[in-house]
Coordinates of C-alpha atoms and ligand atoms in Angstrom, one line a residue:
M1 CA -7.0 -5.7 -18.2
N2 CA -8.1 -9.1 -19.7
L3 CA -11.7 -9.6 -18.8
V4 CA -11.7 -13.7 -19.2
R5 CA -8.0 -14.2 -17.2
T6 CA -9.1 -11.6 -14.6
T7 CA -12.6 -13.3 -13.8
V8 CA -10.9 -16.9 -13.6
N9 CA -8.1 -15.5 -11.4
H10 CA -10.5 -14.3 -9.2
F11 CA -12.5 -17.7 -9.2
K12 CA -9.4 -19.7 -8.9
P13 CA -9.2 -19.7 -5.1
Y14 CA -13.1 -21.4 -5.2
W15 CA -11.9 -24.6 -7.6
R16 CA -13.0 -27.0 -5.4
M17 CA -16.8 -25.0 -4.4
L18 CA -17.1 -24.7 -8.2
L19 CA -16.0 -28.7 -9.1
V20 CA -19.0 -29.2 -6.2
A21 CA -21.3 -27.2 -7.9
L22 CA -20.3 -29.0 -11.4
I23 CA -20.7 -32.4 -10.4
F24 CA -24.1 -31.4 -8.9
S25 CA -25.3 -30.1 -12.2
I26 CA -24.3 -32.8 -14.0
I27 CA -25.8 -35.1 -11.7
G28 CA -29.0 -32.8 -12.3
G29 CA -28.4 -32.9 -15.9
L30 CA -28.2 -36.7 -16.1
F31 CA -31.7 -36.7 -15.0
T32 CA -33.0 -34.5 -18.1
I33 CA -32.1 -37.6 -19.9
A34 CA -34.4 -40.0 -18.2
P35 CA -38.0 -38.4 -19.0
P36 CA -37.7 -38.9 -23.4
V37 CA -36.0 -42.1 -22.7
L38 CA -39.1 -43.2 -20.7
V39 CA -41.4 -41.7 -23.5
K40 CA -40.0 -44.0 -25.8
K41 CA -40.8 -46.8 -23.5
L42 CA -44.1 -45.7 -23.2
V43 CA -44.6 -45.6 -27.2
D44 CA -42.7 -48.4 -28.2
D45 CA -43.6 -51.3 -24.9
V46 CA -46.5 -49.5 -23.6
I47 CA -48.6 -48.1 -26.9
V48 CA -47.4 -50.1 -29.4
G49 CA -46.4 -53.2 -27.4
G50 CA -49.1 -53.2 -25.0
D51 CA -47.5 -54.1 -21.9
L52 CA -49.3 -52.2 -19.3
T53 CA -47.5 -53.3 -16.1
L54 CA -44.7 -50.8 -17.4
L55 CA -46.8 -47.9 -17.1
L56 CA -46.8 -47.1 -13.6
W57 CA -43.3 -47.6 -13.6
V58 CA -42.5 -45.1 -16.4
A59 CA -44.7 -42.8 -14.4
A60 CA -42.6 -43.0 -11.4
G61 CA -39.7 -43.0 -13.2
V62 CA -40.4 -39.5 -14.9
L63 CA -41.6 -38.0 -11.2
G64 CA -38.8 -39.6 -9.7
A65 CA -36.1 -38.0 -12.5
Y66 CA -37.9 -34.8 -12.1
L67 CA -36.9 -34.8 -8.3
G68 CA -33.6 -35.8 -8.4
K69 CA -33.1 -33.2 -10.9
S70 CA -34.5 -30.7 -8.8
L71 CA -32.8 -31.3 -5.8
F72 CA -29.2 -31.5 -7.4
E73 CA -30.1 -28.5 -9.2
T74 CA -30.9 -26.6 -6.0
M75 CA -27.7 -27.8 -4.6
Q76 CA -25.8 -26.4 -7.3
E77 CA -27.5 -23.3 -7.7
Y78 CA -26.5 -22.5 -3.7
V79 CA -22.8 -23.7 -4.2
Q80 CA -22.6 -21.6 -7.3
V81 CA -24.6 -18.3 -6.2
K82 CA -22.5 -18.3 -3.0
I83 CA -19.1 -18.6 -4.7
G84 CA -20.3 -15.8 -7.2
L85 CA -21.1 -13.4 -4.4
D86 CA -18.1 -14.4 -2.2
V87 CA -16.2 -13.2 -5.5
I88 CA -18.1 -10.3 -6.2
T89 CA -17.6 -8.9 -2.6
D90 CA -13.8 -10.1 -3.1
M91 CA -14.4 -7.5 -6.5
Q92 CA -15.8 -4.8 -4.3
I93 CA -13.7 -4.8 -1.5
R94 CA -10.7 -4.7 -4.2
A95 CA -12.2 -1.8 -6.1
F96 CA -12.9 0.4 -3.2
R97 CA -9.1 -0.1 -1.6
K98 CA -7.7 0.6 -4.6
L99 CA -9.7 4.1 -4.9
H100 CA -8.5 4.9 -1.6
R101 CA -4.7 4.2 -2.9
A102 CA -5.5 6.8 -6.1
P103 CA -3.5 9.9 -6.2
M104 CA -5.1 12.6 -5.3
S105 CA -5.2 13.9 -8.9
F106 CA -7.4 10.6 -9.8
F107 CA -10.2 12.2 -7.5
S108 CA -10.4 15.8 -9.3
R109 CA -10.7 14.5 -12.8
T110 CA -13.1 12.2 -12.0
P111 CA -17.0 12.6 -10.8
R112 CA -18.0 11.6 -7.9
G113 CA -21.4 10.2 -9.3
D114 CA -19.2 7.8 -11.7
M115 CA -17.2 6.2 -8.8
L116 CA -20.5 5.7 -6.7
F117 CA -22.3 4.2 -10.0
R118 CA -19.2 1.5 -10.5
L119 CA -19.4 0.3 -6.7
T120 CA -23.1 0.3 -6.5
H121 CA -24.9 -0.1 -10.1
D122 CA -22.3 -2.1 -11.9
V123 CA -21.7 -4.7 -9.1
E124 CA -25.6 -4.8 -8.8
S125 CA -26.0 -6.2 -12.6
I126 CA -22.8 -8.3 -11.9
Q127 CA -24.6 -9.9 -9.2
N128 CA -28.1 -10.3 -11.4
L129 CA -26.0 -12.4 -13.7
N130 CA -24.4 -14.3 -11.0
N131 CA -27.3 -14.8 -8.9
T132 CA -29.8 -16.2 -11.9
V133 CA -28.8 -16.3 -14.9
V134 CA -25.1 -18.1 -14.7
P135 CA -26.1 -21.1 -12.4
R136 CA -29.6 -21.9 -14.6
I137 CA -27.4 -21.8 -18.2
L138 CA -24.9 -24.1 -16.3
Q139 CA -27.7 -26.5 -15.9
Q140 CA -28.9 -26.3 -19.1
V141 CA -25.8 -26.3 -20.8
V142 CA -25.1 -29.6 -18.8
G143 CA -28.7 -30.8 -19.7
A144 CA -28.1 -30.4 -23.2
V145 CA -24.7 -31.8 -23.9
A146 CA -26.4 -34.9 -22.1
A147 CA -29.5 -34.7 -24.2
F148 CA -27.3 -34.4 -27.4
S149 CA -25.1 -37.4 -26.5
A150 CA -28.3 -39.1 -25.8
V151 CA -29.5 -38.5 -29.3
F152 CA -26.6 -39.4 -30.7
V153 CA -26.8 -42.9 -29.8
L154 CA -30.7 -43.2 -30.2
F155 CA -30.6 -42.0 -33.7
W156 CA -27.4 -40.2 -34.7
P157 CA -29.0 -38.7 -38.1
A158 CA -30.8 -36.5 -36.0
A159 CA -28.1 -35.0 -33.6
I160 CA -26.2 -34.4 -37.0
V161 CA -29.2 -32.3 -38.2
M162 CA -29.5 -30.3 -34.4
F163 CA -25.8 -29.7 -34.9
C164 CA -26.2 -28.2 -38.5
V165 CA -29.3 -26.0 -37.3
F166 CA -27.3 -25.0 -34.3
A167 CA -24.7 -23.7 -36.4
I168 CA -26.1 -21.8 -38.8
Y169 CA -28.3 -20.1 -35.6
I170 CA -24.6 -19.1 -33.6
I171 CA -23.7 -17.2 -36.8
P172 CA -26.3 -14.6 -36.9
S173 CA -27.3 -15.0 -32.9
F174 CA -23.0 -14.0 -32.1
T175 CA -23.3 -11.0 -34.6
L176 CA -26.1 -9.7 -32.7
G177 CA -24.9 -10.3 -29.2
T178 CA -21.4 -8.2 -30.3
K179 CA -23.8 -5.3 -31.5
M180 CA -25.8 -5.3 -28.2
R181 CA -22.4 -5.6 -25.6
K182 CA -21.0 -2.2 -27.7
M183 CA -24.3 -0.7 -26.9
S184 CA -24.6 -1.7 -23.5
A185 CA -21.2 -0.3 -22.6
I186 CA -22.7 3.1 -24.5
Q187 CA -26.1 2.7 -22.2
R188 CA -23.8 2.0 -19.2
D189 CA -21.6 5.1 -19.6
M190 CA -25.0 7.1 -20.3
S191 CA -26.5 5.9 -17.0
A192 CA -23.7 6.8 -14.9
D193 CA -23.6 10.0 -16.4
M194 CA -27.1 10.6 -15.7
Y195 CA -26.7 9.4 -12.1
N196 CA -23.3 11.6 -12.0
H197 CA -25.7 14.4 -12.9
L198 CA -28.6 13.5 -10.4
Q199 CA -26.5 13.1 -7.4
E200 CA -25.1 16.8 -8.2
S201 CA -28.0 18.4 -8.4
I202 CA -29.3 16.8 -5.3
E203 CA -26.0 17.5 -3.2
S204 CA -26.3 21.4 -4.5
V205 CA -30.1 21.5 -3.7
R206 CA -29.2 25.2 -1.5
L207 CA -27.1 26.5 -4.8
V208 CA -29.7 25.3 -7.1
R209 CA -33.1 27.4 -4.8
T210 CA -30.9 30.0 -4.2
Y211 CA -29.7 31.0 -7.8
Q212 CA -33.1 29.4 -9.3
T213 CA -31.6 27.3 -11.8
Q214 CA -34.6 24.2 -11.1
D215 CA -35.3 24.7 -14.9
Q216 CA -32.1 24.5 -16.0
E217 CA -31.1 21.3 -14.0
T218 CA -34.3 19.9 -14.7
G219 CA -33.6 20.4 -18.4
A220 CA -30.1 18.8 -18.5
Q221 CA -31.6 15.6 -16.9
E222 CA -34.4 15.7 -19.3
K223 CA -31.7 15.8 -22.2
K224 CA -29.8 13.1 -20.6
L225 CA -33.1 11.1 -19.9
S226 CA -34.2 11.4 -23.5
D227 CA -31.0 10.2 -25.6
W228 CA -30.6 7.4 -22.9
K229 CA -34.4 6.2 -24.0
T230 CA -33.8 6.6 -27.8
F231 CA -30.3 4.7 -27.1
S232 CA -32.1 1.9 -25.1
I233 CA -35.1 1.6 -27.5
R234 CA -32.7 0.9 -30.0
A235 CA -30.5 -1.8 -27.6
A236 CA -33.8 -3.7 -26.6
L237 CA -35.2 -4.0 -30.6
I238 CA -31.7 -5.6 -30.6
G239 CA -32.5 -7.8 -27.9
K240 CA -36.1 -9.0 -29.4
V241 CA -34.5 -9.5 -32.7
N242 CA -32.4 -12.2 -31.0
W243 CA -34.6 -13.6 -29.1
R244 CA -37.2 -14.2 -32.1
L245 CA -34.5 -15.5 -33.8
G246 CA -33.6 -18.2 -31.1
N247 CA -37.4 -19.2 -31.3
L248 CA -37.4 -19.3 -34.8
F249 CA -34.6 -22.1 -34.6
N250 CA -36.4 -23.9 -31.9
I251 CA -39.3 -24.3 -34.3
A252 CA -37.9 -24.9 -37.2
A253 CA -35.2 -27.8 -35.5
P254 CA -38.0 -30.1 -35.0
G255 CA -39.6 -29.7 -38.6
V256 CA -36.0 -31.5 -40.1
V257 CA -35.8 -33.9 -37.4
M258 CA -39.4 -35.3 -38.1
L259 CA -38.6 -35.3 -41.6
V260 CA -35.5 -37.4 -41.1
G261 CA -36.8 -39.3 -38.3
G262 CA -40.0 -40.3 -40.6
L263 CA -38.2 -41.3 -43.4
A264 CA -35.8 -43.8 -41.2
I265 CA -39.3 -45.2 -39.5
W266 CA -40.6 -45.9 -43.0
K267 CA -37.5 -47.5 -44.1
G268 CA -38.1 -49.5 -40.5
S269 CA -34.6 -48.4 -39.3
I270 CA -36.0 -47.0 -36.3
T271 CA -39.0 -47.1 -34.1
V272 CA -42.1 -44.6 -33.1
G273 CA -40.6 -44.3 -29.8
T274 CA -37.4 -43.3 -30.8
L275 CA -38.5 -40.2 -32.8
V276 CA -40.9 -39.2 -30.2
A277 CA -38.1 -39.1 -27.9
C278 CA -35.4 -37.5 -30.5
L279 CA -38.6 -34.8 -30.6
T280 CA -38.4 -34.6 -26.9
F281 CA -35.1 -34.0 -26.2
I282 CA -35.1 -30.9 -28.8
P283 CA -36.4 -28.1 -26.3
V284 CA -33.6 -29.2 -23.8
M285 CA -30.8 -29.0 -26.4
F286 CA -31.8 -25.5 -27.3
Q287 CA -32.5 -24.3 -24.0
P288 CA -29.6 -22.7 -23.1
V289 CA -29.3 -21.0 -26.6
R290 CA -32.8 -19.6 -25.9
S291 CA -32.0 -18.4 -22.3
M292 CA -28.7 -16.7 -23.5
A293 CA -31.5 -14.7 -26.1
E294 CA -33.6 -14.1 -22.9
H295 CA -31.2 -13.1 -20.9
A296 CA -29.0 -11.4 -23.4
L297 CA -29.5 -8.0 -21.9
T298 CA -28.4 -9.0 -18.3
I299 CA -25.7 -11.1 -19.7
Q300 CA -24.5 -7.7 -22.0
Q301 CA -24.5 -5.3 -19.5
A302 CA -22.8 -7.3 -16.9
I303 CA -19.8 -7.5 -19.2
P304 CA -19.4 -3.6 -19.9
A305 CA -19.9 -3.7 -15.3
L306 CA -17.4 -5.8 -14.9
Q307 CA -14.9 -4.1 -17.2
R308 CA -15.8 -1.1 -15.5
I309 CA -15.0 -2.5 -12.1
Y310 CA -11.6 -3.9 -13.1
E311 CA -10.6 -1.0 -14.3
Y312 CA -10.3 0.1 -11.1
F313 CA -7.9 -2.5 -10.4
D314 CA -5.6 -1.3 -12.8
L315 CA -5.9 2.8 -11.2
P316 CA -2.3 3.7 -10.1
E317 CA -1.5 3.8 -6.7
E318 CA -0.5 7.1 -4.6
H319 CA 2.5 5.7 -3.6
D320 CA 4.5 2.0 -2.9
E321 CA 2.9 1.1 0.6
N322 CA 5.9 -1.5 1.0
L323 CA 8.3 1.6 1.2
P324 CA 9.5 1.4 4.7
A325 CA 7.9 3.1 7.6
F326 CA 9.1 6.2 9.3
G327 CA 9.0 5.6 13.0
D328 CA 8.8 8.3 15.1
V329 CA 8.5 11.7 14.1
V330 CA 10.2 14.8 15.9
G331 CA 9.0 17.1 13.6
K332 CA 12.0 18.7 12.1
I333 CA 10.6 20.2 8.5
D334 CA 12.5 20.9 5.7
L335 CA 10.8 21.7 2.3
T336 CA 13.3 23.0 -0.3
N337 CA 13.1 24.6 -3.6
L338 CA 9.7 23.6 -4.5
W339 CA 8.1 23.8 -7.9
F340 CA 4.8 22.5 -8.3
S341 CA 1.9 22.3 -10.9
Y342 CA -1.3 20.6 -10.6
P343 CA -1.4 17.8 -12.9
G344 CA -3.0 18.3 -16.0
S345 CA -2.7 22.3 -15.7
D346 CA 0.7 24.2 -16.6
K347 CA -0.1 27.0 -14.2
Q348 CA 3.2 26.8 -11.7
V349 CA 1.5 27.2 -8.2
L350 CA 4.7 27.0 -6.2
K351 CA 7.8 28.6 -8.1
G352 CA 10.8 27.8 -5.7
V353 CA 9.4 27.9 -1.9
S354 CA 11.9 26.8 0.7
V355 CA 10.7 26.4 4.2
S356 CA 12.7 25.1 7.7
L357 CA 11.2 24.1 10.5
N358 CA 13.0 22.9 13.7
P359 CA 11.1 20.4 15.8
G360 CA 8.3 22.4 18.0
S361 CA 8.5 25.8 16.3
H362 CA 5.4 27.2 15.0
I363 CA 5.3 28.9 11.5
G364 CA 2.7 31.2 10.2
I365 CA 1.8 31.1 6.6
V366 CA -0.4 34.1 5.1
G367 CA -1.2 35.5 1.7
T368 CA -3.1 36.4 -0.9
S369 CA -6.2 33.5 -1.8
G370 CA -5.0 31.2 -4.7
G371 CA -0.9 32.3 -3.3
G372 CA -0.6 28.4 -2.9
K373 CA -0.8 27.9 1.0
S374 CA -2.9 25.1 0.9
T375 CA -1.0 23.6 -2.0
L376 CA 2.1 23.6 0.1
V377 CA 0.4 21.6 2.9
Q378 CA -0.8 19.1 0.5
L379 CA 3.0 18.4 -0.8
L380 CA 4.1 18.6 2.6
L381 CA 1.4 15.7 3.4
G382 CA 2.7 13.7 0.3
L383 CA -0.8 14.1 -1.4
Y384 CA 1.0 15.3 -4.6
E385 CA 4.6 15.5 -5.6
P386 CA 6.7 18.3 -6.7
D387 CA 7.6 18.7 -9.9
Q388 CA 11.0 19.8 -8.4
G389 CA 12.6 19.9 -5.2
S390 CA 12.4 17.9 -2.2
V391 CA 10.4 17.5 1.3
E392 CA 12.6 16.2 4.3
I393 CA 10.5 15.1 7.7
D394 CA 13.5 14.5 10.3
G395 CA 15.9 14.8 7.1
K396 CA 14.3 11.8 5.3
N397 CA 12.8 12.0 2.1
L398 CA 9.4 11.7 2.7
Y399 CA 8.9 10.2 -0.9
E400 CA 11.3 7.5 0.1
Y401 CA 9.3 6.2 2.8
N402 CA 5.4 5.1 3.6
R403 CA 3.4 8.1 3.6
N404 CA 0.7 6.9 5.5
S405 CA 3.2 6.7 8.7
F406 CA 3.9 10.0 8.4
R407 CA 0.4 11.2 8.2
Q408 CA -0.6 9.2 11.1
Q409 CA 1.7 11.5 13.0
V410 CA 0.2 14.6 11.7
G411 CA -3.1 16.2 12.8
V412 CA -4.7 18.4 10.1
V413 CA -7.3 20.8 10.2
S414 CA -8.2 21.8 6.8
Q415 CA -9.9 24.4 4.9
E416 CA -13.4 22.4 4.6
T417 CA -14.3 20.7 7.3
F418 CA -15.6 17.3 6.8
L419 CA -18.3 16.0 9.4
L420 CA -19.0 12.1 9.6
N421 CA -23.0 11.6 9.6
S422 CA -22.5 10.1 12.8
T423 CA -22.2 11.1 16.6
L424 CA -20.2 13.9 18.0
R425 CA -18.1 11.2 20.0
Q426 CA -17.3 9.3 16.6
N427 CA -16.4 12.3 14.9
L428 CA -13.7 13.7 17.3
L429 CA -12.5 9.8 17.7
Y430 CA -12.3 9.8 13.9
G431 CA -8.4 9.7 14.1
K432 CA -7.5 8.2 17.8
P433 CA -10.1 5.3 18.1
D434 CA -8.6 4.5 21.7
A435 CA -8.8 7.9 22.8
T436 CA -9.7 7.4 26.8
Q437 CA -13.0 10.2 27.7
E438 CA -10.2 12.1 29.8
E439 CA -8.1 12.9 26.6
L440 CA -11.3 13.7 24.7
E441 CA -12.2 16.0 27.3
Q442 CA -8.9 17.7 27.1
A443 CA -9.1 18.0 23.5
V444 CA -12.7 19.5 23.1
D445 CA -11.3 22.1 26.1
A446 CA -8.8 23.3 23.9
A447 CA -11.0 23.4 21.2
G448 CA -13.4 25.6 22.7
L449 CA -16.0 23.0 22.4
K450 CA -17.1 22.4 26.1
E451 CA -20.1 24.8 26.4
L452 CA -21.5 23.6 23.4
I453 CA -21.3 19.7 24.2
E454 CA -22.6 20.5 27.5
S455 CA -25.3 22.1 26.4
L456 CA -26.7 19.2 24.1
D457 CA -29.3 16.8 25.7
E458 CA -27.0 13.8 24.3
Q459 CA -23.9 15.1 24.9
Y460 CA -21.2 13.2 23.0
D461 CA -23.7 10.7 21.4
T462 CA -25.8 13.6 19.5
I463 CA -25.8 12.8 15.9
V464 CA -24.4 15.8 14.1
G465 CA -23.7 15.5 10.0
E466 CA -26.0 15.3 7.2
R467 CA -29.3 13.7 9.3
G468 CA -28.4 14.7 12.4
L469 CA -27.3 18.3 14.6
K470 CA -26.7 20.8 12.2
L471 CA -24.0 22.6 13.1
S472 CA -22.6 26.2 12.4
G473 CA -19.5 26.7 10.4
G474 CA -17.4 27.7 13.0
Q475 CA -18.6 24.7 15.5
R476 CA -17.6 22.6 12.9
Q477 CA -14.2 23.9 12.9
R478 CA -13.6 23.4 16.5
V479 CA -14.6 19.7 15.9
A480 CA -12.1 19.6 13.5
M481 CA -9.7 20.8 15.4
A482 CA -10.3 19.0 18.4
R483 CA -10.1 15.6 16.0
A484 CA -6.6 16.7 15.0
I485 CA -5.4 17.5 18.8
L486 CA -6.8 14.5 20.0
R487 CA -4.4 12.8 18.3
Q488 CA -1.6 14.7 20.0
P489 CA 0.7 14.5 17.1
P490 CA 4.4 16.0 16.8
V491 CA 3.1 17.7 13.9
L492 CA 0.0 20.2 13.7
I493 CA -1.6 21.9 10.6
F494 CA -4.0 24.6 10.8
D495 CA -5.4 25.9 7.6
E496 CA -7.5 28.1 8.1
A497 CA -8.8 26.5 10.9
T498 CA -10.2 29.4 12.9
S499 CA -11.3 31.3 10.0
S500 CA -15.0 31.1 10.8
L501 CA -14.8 31.7 14.9
D502 CA -15.6 35.1 16.0
G503 CA -12.4 37.3 17.5
E504 CA -13.4 36.3 21.2
T505 CA -13.7 32.3 20.9
E506 CA -10.6 32.8 18.3
E507 CA -8.7 34.2 21.2
R508 CA -9.8 32.0 23.6
V509 CA -9.3 29.0 21.4
Q510 CA -5.9 30.5 20.7
A511 CA -4.9 30.9 24.1
S512 CA -5.7 27.0 24.9
L513 CA -3.8 26.0 21.8
E514 CA -0.6 27.7 22.8
E515 CA -0.5 26.1 25.8
L516 CA -0.6 22.6 23.7
I517 CA 1.4 23.1 21.0
P518 CA 4.5 23.9 22.6
G519 CA 6.7 20.8 21.5
R520 CA 4.8 20.3 18.6
T521 CA 5.9 21.8 15.0
T522 CA 3.0 24.1 13.9
I523 CA 1.6 25.4 10.6
T524 CA -0.9 27.6 10.9
I525 CA -2.3 29.1 7.8
A526 CA -4.7 32.4 7.9
H527 CA -6.0 35.2 6.7
R528 CA -6.5 37.0 9.8
L529 CA -3.4 38.1 10.7
V530 CA -3.4 38.3 14.6
T531 CA -3.7 34.7 14.0
V532 CA -0.1 33.9 13.7
R533 CA 0.7 37.2 15.3
K534 CA 3.0 34.9 17.7
A535 CA 4.2 32.2 15.4
D536 CA 8.2 31.9 15.6
V537 CA 8.5 32.7 12.1
I538 CA 5.9 34.3 9.2
I539 CA 6.3 34.1 5.5
L540 CA 3.8 35.7 3.0
L541 CA 3.2 33.7 0.3
D542 CA 2.3 35.4 -3.2
Q543 CA 1.9 33.8 -6.2
G544 CA 3.9 30.9 -5.4
V545 CA 6.8 32.7 -4.3
I546 CA 7.9 33.8 -0.5
A547 CA 7.7 37.6 -0.9
E548 CA 8.2 37.9 2.9
K549 CA 9.9 36.3 5.9
G550 CA 10.5 37.1 9.4
T551 CA 7.9 37.7 12.7
H552 CA 5.4 39.8 13.2
E553 CA 7.5 42.3 14.5
E554 CA 10.4 42.5 11.8
L555 CA 7.9 42.4 9.3
L556 CA 5.9 45.2 10.3
M557 CA 9.1 46.9 10.5
Q558 CA 10.1 46.0 7.0
R559 CA 7.0 48.2 5.7
G560 CA 6.5 45.5 2.6
K561 CA 3.0 43.7 2.1
Y562 CA 2.7 42.3 4.8
Y563 CA 2.7 45.9 6.7
E564 CA 0.1 47.0 4.0
L565 CA -2.4 44.1 5.0
Y566 CA -2.0 44.1 8.7
R567 CA -2.6 47.7 8.1
A568 CA -5.5 47.1 6.1
Q569 CA -7.0 44.5 8.6
Y570 CA -6.2 46.7 11.7
S571 CA -7.9 49.5 10.4
E572 CA -11.1 47.7 9.6
L573 CA -10.7 46.7 13.3
E574 CA -10.2 50.1 14.6
R575 CA -13.4 51.3 12.3
E576 CA -15.7 48.1 13.7
L577 CA -14.6 49.6 17.4
I578 CA -15.6 53.2 16.2
G579 CA -18.4 52.6 14.2
Ligands
ATP601 N1 -6.8 20.1 -7.3 C1 -6.5 21.7 -8.0 N2 -6.1 21.3 -9.4 C2 -5.8 22.5 -9.9 N3 -5.6 23.2 -9.6 C3 -5.7 23.9 -8.1 C4 -6.2 22.7 -7.3 N4 -6.2 23.3 -6.0 C5 -5.5 24.3 -6.5 N5 -5.5 25.0 -7.4 C6 -4.9 26.0 -8.2 O1 -3.7 26.3 -7.3 C7 -3.5 27.5 -6.8 C8 -3.3 27.7 -5.7 O2 -3.9 26.8 -4.7 P1 -4.3 27.1 -3.2 O3 -5.2 26.4 -2.6 O4 -3.1 26.1 -2.6 O5 -4.2 28.8 -2.6 P2 -4.6 29.1 -1.0 O6 -3.1 29.7 -0.7 O7 -4.5 28.1 -0.1 O8 -5.4 29.9 -1.3 P3 -6.5 30.3 0.0 O9 -6.2 31.3 0.6 O10 -7.9 30.7 -1.1 O11 -7.2 28.9 0.2 C9 -4.7 28.0 -7.5 O12 -4.6 29.1 -8.2 C10 -5.8 26.9 -7.5 O13 -6.6 27.5 -8.7
MG602 MG1 -5.7 27.4 1.0

């Protein structure tokens, strides 16, 4: 993505305001001309000419110019910072939205820390550039152009000299700048990598403690930090050299102008006042260059940061959201001959799986761990697309419709339950924010959560999750279940949704679920066979193929793998009972 073009496009809607900022800065810049011109008057007319009455005017003029400059430049800064922040927030939202539309495979190959870094630190460094450096440099550029024009009018050879000095300076400065930008990009990636490790390490604190890998963790961070430090020192050195170079020219330039100007005074072609005015203009002309050198780091950091944000604008989308919506789902599901391997892996996870479900029917899926059960659900939800085969809902090809409109009508309890760091109510209402209290209580009751909630002081308003009440694995699962039920969806998917519940609670939840299930197409994945015993049909998925299929009784009669599994679990139960 072209950096300049994308940036310009983002600013386009604000062109009127930008013009206002530019006008303010031009007016502010014009005031810059006044003091040196007044100095010329001071030297030629007051000091040399002896006109004392002018002195007051000169002093008032300098003060007035300063006030005018400050006023207009403040207004310009305000407008510019505001536009800049509007644009940056637009960019941030655009990147965030893209992230949420990206295919799942993007999330499995991108470290979370990297995504966070882009949307926080990278944005921050762009803000730094926007809030201080850019408005200041614009003022200084306008001031420099005004000063250059003034010098040109006053004594054109000085302007030519200045231009030459400037041209000589630009070449090494440009080379150094390019080097700095490259280094900044590497530095950014290094920082993101460090951030990623930091985040992962803090998140896995329990693992680190129990496995006693603190030293290993610290060592890894130390290594990253030390690499970053070495690199940063080099980058800082180049920055300093660049700045010194700017200063050098800033000092050298007046020398040359003095030489040319002195000769001209001697020849009588200009007055002393003119030379003094030209010399006063020099710092103004050099100011933007000095500023760029001074803020080089901020500038050079923001460029790769912008690039990193723009990369997200180009993320592929999971599916085209302009495809037609599904309409009301009845719940007939046909998965036909599905072959699938995860992107980037050549392992076939599903090998020709076909399953058909009539509306309102209940299917149980069992099988060995890693057999492809959760993967099947992911394909059904359109989170991944099969390499071969089709997914049809009510006879419509899922991939030819807006998948979101289908997902909205599915209640899913996935294998890993995720709770928001918020109240129980907000967690429950997540999938249906407009549910009534009655619907809420019904869902809570069905998921066997009623007693727990009643026992809490703040009931539904109890904060759960990271900073609130910690729920047990089974309690979390029940919250997730209530969340799914609350949606009253035509399709329900439970992936190991009751695996953490004790037998008795599971049975109670199962019983209340059975009251709710009729009329809804339900898929239940379970390791415990009793969980799916009552399903209309059970499939046993083994290494990506359907090894067995039938009702609980039929499968037992077959005396195959299901039977073996059942016996293993059953005898375990028996042993437990006896023991
Ligand atoms: N995001 C992923 N990227 C690559 N491979 C994956 C991914 N998720 C799962 N797999 C692989 O796909 C296979 C099937 O995984 P899946 O999660 O569908 O199994 P499962 O039947 O649900 O197992 P379990 O009962 O343990 O939950 C496994 O071999 C796993 O390694
Ligand atoms: Mg699974």
